[in-house]
C-alpha cells in the first residue's frame, strides 16, 4: 500500500536523483532542490521549513543548502521510501462489548506498544444495514442476525493501523475467534470469555482489509504521517 507521503516523497527523490545525475554542480542541484521544496509545501511541512530556513540569502547558507540540505533531503526521503513501500494497513474495531467494558485504552496500547501506527480512528454506532455489509461473508451463518444486531447496538471504535505485517500480526494480537481457544497474552485470551462477546474485530487478509477500510472510512479520514518512532521500529543491520 502506498501512502500519499510515499508518492510525493518518491517523486521528489526521483527528481533530486535524476538532477544530481545529470548535473553534479551544486548550483544546479540547488535549483532543483528549490523546485522540490516547493512541492514539499503542504505535504511535508517540517522538511519544507527546514529547507527554507537553510535556504536564506547568507553565503554560509548558500553553501549549506547545496552541500548539506540536498543530500539530507535525498537521504530522508529514501529512508521514507524504503519504509513506506513495506507498510500495509488493516481495519481493527473494538465492538460494543469492548467499548462498554472500558477496554479501549488497553487494546489501543497493545497495538501501539507493538510498534504499529494508528492512521484513522472514530467512534460510531453502525446501523443494522451497515453491520450486515461489514459481516456480509457470514450471512449464511445461524448467528448472522444476532451478530449484526449486536454490532449495531452501541458504539464501535473503528480504527486503521499501519505497519509491516500488520494484517497477519494484528490477528495474532487479537487471538482466536473463540476466547476459550485464544492463547493467554492475546486480546481475546486475556480479556474475553465467549465467542458472542469477543470484543474486537480485525481484518483477516489483504483484500478484506482494503474492503473494510473503504467501508468504514473516507479516504480523507486516513492520516499519512511519519511517526517519530519509525526509525527505531524499523531498520536493518
Ligand atoms: P473473527 O472475528 O475472528 O474474524 P469470524 O469467523 O469472522 O471471526 O466471525 C465474526 C464474528 O462472528 C466473531 O468475531 C464473533 O463475534 C461472531 N461469531 C463467530 N462464530 C460465532 C458463533 O459460533 N456463535 C456466535 N457468534 C459467532
Ligand atoms: Mg472475520
Short mmCIF file of C-alpha atoms and ligand atoms in Angstrom, two decimals:
data_model
loop_
_atom_site.label_atom_id
_atom_site.label_comp_id
_atom_site.label_asym_id
_atom_site.label_seq_id
_atom_site.Cartn_x
_atom_site.Cartn_y
_atom_site.Cartn_z
CA UNK A 1 0.00 0.00 0.00
CA UNK A 2 1.40 3.40 -0.97
CA UNK A 3 0.60 6.40 1.12
CA UNK A 4 0.38 9.90 -0.29
CA UNK A 5 3.52 10.89 1.50
CA UNK A 6 5.26 7.98 -0.15
CA UNK A 7 4.07 9.06 -3.59
CA UNK A 8 5.17 12.65 -3.11
CA UNK A 9 8.41 11.59 -1.45
CA UNK A 10 9.30 9.14 -4.16
CA UNK A 11 8.51 11.66 -6.91
CA UNK A 12 10.73 14.18 -5.20
CA UNK A 13 13.53 11.68 -4.66
CA UNK A 14 13.42 10.77 -8.33
CA UNK A 15 13.59 14.44 -9.33
CA UNK A 16 16.51 15.03 -6.97
CA UNK A 17 18.37 11.92 -8.01
CA UNK A 18 17.97 12.50 -11.73
CA UNK A 19 19.04 16.13 -11.31
CA UNK A 20 22.13 15.14 -9.36
CA UNK A 21 22.97 12.56 -12.02
CA UNK A 22 22.56 14.92 -14.96
CA UNK A 23 24.39 17.78 -13.26
CA UNK A 24 26.64 17.26 -10.27
CA UNK A 25 27.10 21.04 -9.94
CA UNK A 26 25.72 22.21 -6.65
CA UNK A 27 24.29 25.38 -8.14
CA UNK A 28 22.01 23.41 -10.40
CA UNK A 29 21.31 20.88 -7.70
CA UNK A 30 20.10 23.78 -5.57
CA UNK A 31 17.72 24.95 -8.26
CA UNK A 32 16.18 21.51 -8.42
CA UNK A 33 16.07 21.31 -4.64
CA UNK A 34 14.24 24.64 -4.59
CA UNK A 35 11.67 23.28 -7.01
CA UNK A 36 11.38 20.14 -4.95
CA UNK A 37 10.96 22.18 -1.77
CA UNK A 38 8.03 23.93 -3.40
CA UNK A 39 6.41 20.55 -3.83
CA UNK A 40 7.06 19.74 -0.15
CA UNK A 41 4.90 22.67 0.93
CA UNK A 42 1.68 21.45 2.48
CA UNK A 43 2.85 17.83 2.29
CA UNK A 44 5.90 17.61 4.49
CA UNK A 45 5.90 20.98 6.24
CA UNK A 46 8.76 20.12 8.58
CA UNK A 47 11.05 19.32 5.70
CA UNK A 48 9.88 22.39 3.75
CA UNK A 49 10.53 24.75 6.65
CA UNK A 50 13.87 23.07 7.36
CA UNK A 51 14.74 23.64 3.71
CA UNK A 52 13.51 27.24 3.75
CA UNK A 53 15.42 28.09 6.92
CA UNK A 54 18.59 26.66 5.45
CA UNK A 55 17.98 28.38 2.12
CA UNK A 56 18.19 32.00 3.20
CA UNK A 57 20.47 34.53 1.46
CA UNK A 58 23.69 34.37 3.50
CA UNK A 59 26.86 32.94 1.94
CA UNK A 60 27.00 30.27 4.60
CA UNK A 61 23.50 29.17 3.89
CA UNK A 62 24.09 29.20 0.14
CA UNK A 63 26.82 26.66 0.71
CA UNK A 64 24.81 24.91 3.41
CA UNK A 65 21.72 24.47 1.27
CA UNK A 66 23.61 22.91 -1.63
CA UNK A 67 26.14 20.86 0.25
CA UNK A 68 24.06 19.56 3.12
CA UNK A 69 20.34 20.07 2.60
CA UNK A 70 20.11 18.40 -0.78
CA UNK A 71 21.83 15.15 0.26
CA UNK A 72 20.00 15.24 3.60
CA UNK A 73 16.66 15.59 1.83
CA UNK A 74 17.50 12.75 -0.55
CA UNK A 75 18.60 10.57 2.38
CA UNK A 76 15.48 11.31 4.44
CA UNK A 77 13.17 10.66 1.52
CA UNK A 78 14.95 7.48 0.51
CA UNK A 79 14.52 6.24 4.06
CA UNK A 80 10.85 7.13 3.91
CA UNK A 81 10.53 5.36 0.57
CA UNK A 82 12.14 2.20 1.94
CA UNK A 83 9.74 2.08 4.91
CA UNK A 84 6.58 3.16 3.14
CA UNK A 85 6.98 0.52 0.45
CA UNK A 86 6.66 -2.26 3.00
CA UNK A 87 3.85 -0.87 5.10
CA UNK A 88 0.32 -2.22 4.99
CA UNK A 89 -2.91 -1.27 6.70
CA UNK A 90 -5.62 -3.21 8.47
CA UNK A 91 -9.06 -2.45 9.86
CA UNK A 92 -9.49 -3.03 13.59
CA UNK A 93 -12.71 -2.36 15.51
CA UNK A 94 -13.50 -2.54 19.21
CA UNK A 95 -17.05 -3.88 19.34
CA UNK A 96 -19.75 -2.51 21.69
CA UNK A 97 -18.81 -5.00 24.45
CA UNK A 98 -15.16 -3.86 24.42
CA UNK A 99 -16.17 -0.18 24.45
CA UNK A 100 -18.70 -0.68 27.28
CA UNK A 101 -16.21 -2.63 29.36
CA UNK A 102 -13.71 0.24 29.22
CA UNK A 103 -11.12 -1.67 27.21
CA UNK A 104 -10.36 0.96 24.57
CA UNK A 105 -7.09 2.18 26.09
CA UNK A 106 -5.95 -1.36 26.90
CA UNK A 107 -6.50 -2.53 23.32
CA UNK A 108 -5.02 0.54 21.64
CA UNK A 109 -1.96 0.33 23.83
CA UNK A 110 -1.27 -3.25 22.74
CA UNK A 111 -1.13 -2.17 19.08
CA UNK A 112 0.88 0.95 19.92
CA UNK A 113 3.39 -0.87 22.10
CA UNK A 114 4.00 -3.41 19.37
CA UNK A 115 5.15 -0.58 17.07
CA UNK A 116 2.13 -0.28 14.79
CA UNK A 117 0.91 3.18 13.82
CA UNK A 118 -2.64 4.47 14.20
CA UNK A 119 -3.73 6.21 10.98
CA UNK A 120 -7.51 6.55 11.49
CA UNK A 121 -9.92 6.36 14.42
CA UNK A 122 -13.58 7.19 15.13
CA UNK A 123 -16.38 6.15 17.46
CA UNK A 124 -19.59 5.24 15.63
CA UNK A 125 -22.86 3.42 16.18
CA UNK A 126 -23.28 1.47 12.95
CA UNK A 127 -26.76 0.84 11.56
CA UNK A 128 -28.00 -2.74 11.22
CA UNK A 129 -27.70 -2.38 7.46
CA UNK A 130 -24.09 -1.26 7.82
CA UNK A 131 -23.32 -4.17 10.18
CA UNK A 132 -24.76 -6.56 7.58
CA UNK A 133 -22.46 -5.07 4.96
CA UNK A 134 -19.47 -5.44 7.27
CA UNK A 135 -20.27 -9.10 8.02
CA UNK A 136 -21.64 -9.97 4.54
CA UNK A 137 -19.37 -13.05 4.33
CA UNK A 138 -21.24 -14.61 7.26
CA UNK A 139 -24.81 -14.08 6.03
CA UNK A 140 -25.48 -17.82 5.80
CA UNK A 141 -24.41 -18.48 9.39
CA UNK A 142 -27.09 -19.03 12.06
CA UNK A 143 -25.65 -16.29 14.29
CA UNK A 144 -25.57 -13.66 11.49
CA UNK A 145 -28.70 -11.78 12.57
CA UNK A 146 -27.77 -11.71 16.25
CA UNK A 147 -24.22 -10.68 15.38
CA UNK A 148 -25.41 -7.74 13.25
CA UNK A 149 -27.91 -6.70 15.94
CA UNK A 150 -25.11 -6.74 18.47
CA UNK A 151 -22.62 -4.79 16.35
CA UNK A 152 -25.23 -2.10 15.73
CA UNK A 153 -26.37 -1.99 19.38
CA UNK A 154 -23.87 0.62 20.57
CA UNK A 155 -20.62 2.46 19.98
CA UNK A 156 -17.89 0.76 17.96
CA UNK A 157 -14.37 2.17 17.88
CA UNK A 158 -13.26 1.89 14.25
CA UNK A 159 -9.54 2.16 13.53
CA UNK A 160 -6.95 1.69 10.83
CA UNK A 161 -3.50 0.53 11.91
CA UNK A 162 -0.42 0.60 9.72
CA UNK A 163 2.83 -1.35 9.85
CA UNK A 164 4.86 -4.11 8.34
CA UNK A 165 2.84 -7.34 8.54
CA UNK A 166 0.04 -5.61 10.49
CA UNK A 167 -2.80 -7.63 8.91
CA UNK A 168 -1.50 -11.02 9.96
CA UNK A 169 0.13 -9.90 13.19
CA UNK A 170 -2.93 -7.88 14.16
CA UNK A 171 -4.86 -11.18 14.09
CA UNK A 172 -2.19 -12.72 16.33
CA UNK A 173 -2.53 -9.88 18.83
CA UNK A 174 -6.32 -10.40 18.78
CA UNK A 175 -6.24 -14.20 19.20
CA UNK A 176 -8.60 -16.98 18.07
CA UNK A 177 -12.26 -16.16 17.35
CA UNK A 178 -13.44 -18.19 20.35
CA UNK A 179 -11.87 -16.74 23.51
CA UNK A 180 -11.99 -20.22 25.05
CA UNK A 181 -9.38 -21.14 22.44
CA UNK A 182 -7.43 -17.86 22.36
CA UNK A 183 -3.97 -18.08 23.88
CA UNK A 184 -3.24 -16.14 27.06
CA UNK A 185 -1.39 -12.98 26.10
CA UNK A 186 -3.77 -12.27 23.23
CA UNK A 187 -6.51 -9.65 23.49
CA UNK A 188 -9.35 -12.16 23.42
CA UNK A 189 -7.36 -14.65 25.52
CA UNK A 190 -6.78 -12.09 28.25
CA UNK A 191 -9.95 -10.03 28.09
CA UNK A 192 -12.90 -12.09 26.80
CA UNK A 193 -14.69 -15.35 27.67
CA UNK A 194 -17.24 -16.27 24.98
CA UNK A 195 -17.38 -16.06 21.18
CA UNK A 196 -20.54 -13.93 21.18
CA UNK A 197 -18.71 -11.22 23.18
CA UNK A 198 -15.17 -11.39 21.85
CA UNK A 199 -14.71 -7.57 21.99
CA UNK A 200 -12.67 -6.93 18.84
CA UNK A 201 -12.66 -7.34 15.08
CA UNK A 202 -9.62 -7.48 12.78
CA UNK A 203 -9.39 -7.92 9.01
CA UNK A 204 -8.40 -11.44 8.04
CA UNK A 205 -6.40 -10.71 4.84
CA UNK A 206 -5.23 -8.01 2.41
CA UNK A 207 -8.46 -7.99 0.35
CA UNK A 208 -10.75 -7.82 3.40
CA UNK A 209 -8.52 -5.15 4.92
CA UNK A 210 -8.90 -2.99 1.81
CA UNK A 211 -12.68 -3.54 1.61
CA UNK A 212 -13.25 -2.92 5.32
CA UNK A 213 -11.13 0.24 5.40
CA UNK A 214 -13.13 1.54 2.41
CA UNK A 215 -16.42 0.60 4.04
CA UNK A 216 -15.71 2.31 7.37
CA UNK A 217 -13.57 5.29 6.32
CA UNK A 218 -13.48 8.03 3.72
CA UNK A 219 -10.02 8.41 2.11
CA UNK A 220 -9.53 11.81 3.78
CA UNK A 221 -10.02 10.25 7.23
CA UNK A 222 -6.81 8.24 6.78
CA UNK A 223 -3.87 10.23 8.05
CA UNK A 224 -0.47 9.69 6.46
CA UNK A 225 2.36 10.85 8.66
CA UNK A 226 5.83 9.84 9.72
CA UNK A 227 5.86 8.69 13.31
CA UNK A 228 8.82 9.74 15.45
CA UNK A 229 9.34 6.14 16.48
CA UNK A 230 9.53 4.74 12.95
CA UNK A 231 13.29 4.98 12.64
CA UNK A 232 13.56 2.94 15.84
CA UNK A 233 10.86 0.42 14.99
CA UNK A 234 12.23 -0.33 11.50
CA UNK A 235 15.79 -0.92 10.38
CA UNK A 236 18.26 -3.44 9.03
CA UNK A 237 21.63 -4.26 10.48
P1 LIG B 1 -13.21 -13.31 13.57
O1 LIG B 1 -13.89 -12.17 14.25
O2 LIG B 1 -12.18 -13.95 14.45
O3 LIG B 1 -12.66 -12.94 12.20
P2 LIG B 1 -15.36 -14.71 12.17
O4 LIG B 1 -15.43 -16.17 11.91
O5 LIG B 1 -15.11 -13.81 11.01
O6 LIG B 1 -14.29 -14.47 13.34
O7 LIG B 1 -16.72 -14.29 12.85
C1 LIG B 1 -17.06 -12.94 13.01
C2 LIG B 1 -17.67 -12.75 14.38
O8 LIG B 1 -18.86 -13.50 14.47
C3 LIG B 1 -16.82 -13.26 15.53
O9 LIG B 1 -15.84 -12.34 15.95
C4 LIG B 1 -17.86 -13.47 16.60
O10 LIG B 1 -18.23 -12.22 17.20
C5 LIG B 1 -19.06 -13.96 15.79
N1 LIG B 1 -19.12 -15.43 15.79
C6 LIG B 1 -18.32 -16.28 15.12
N2 LIG B 1 -18.66 -17.53 15.35
C7 LIG B 1 -19.73 -17.48 16.19
C8 LIG B 1 -20.56 -18.47 16.80
O11 LIG B 1 -20.37 -19.68 16.63
N3 LIG B 1 -21.54 -18.03 17.60
C9 LIG B 1 -21.79 -16.71 17.83
N4 LIG B 1 -21.05 -15.75 17.28
C10 LIG B 1 -20.02 -16.13 16.48
MG1 LIG B 2 -13.63 -12.45 10.42
#
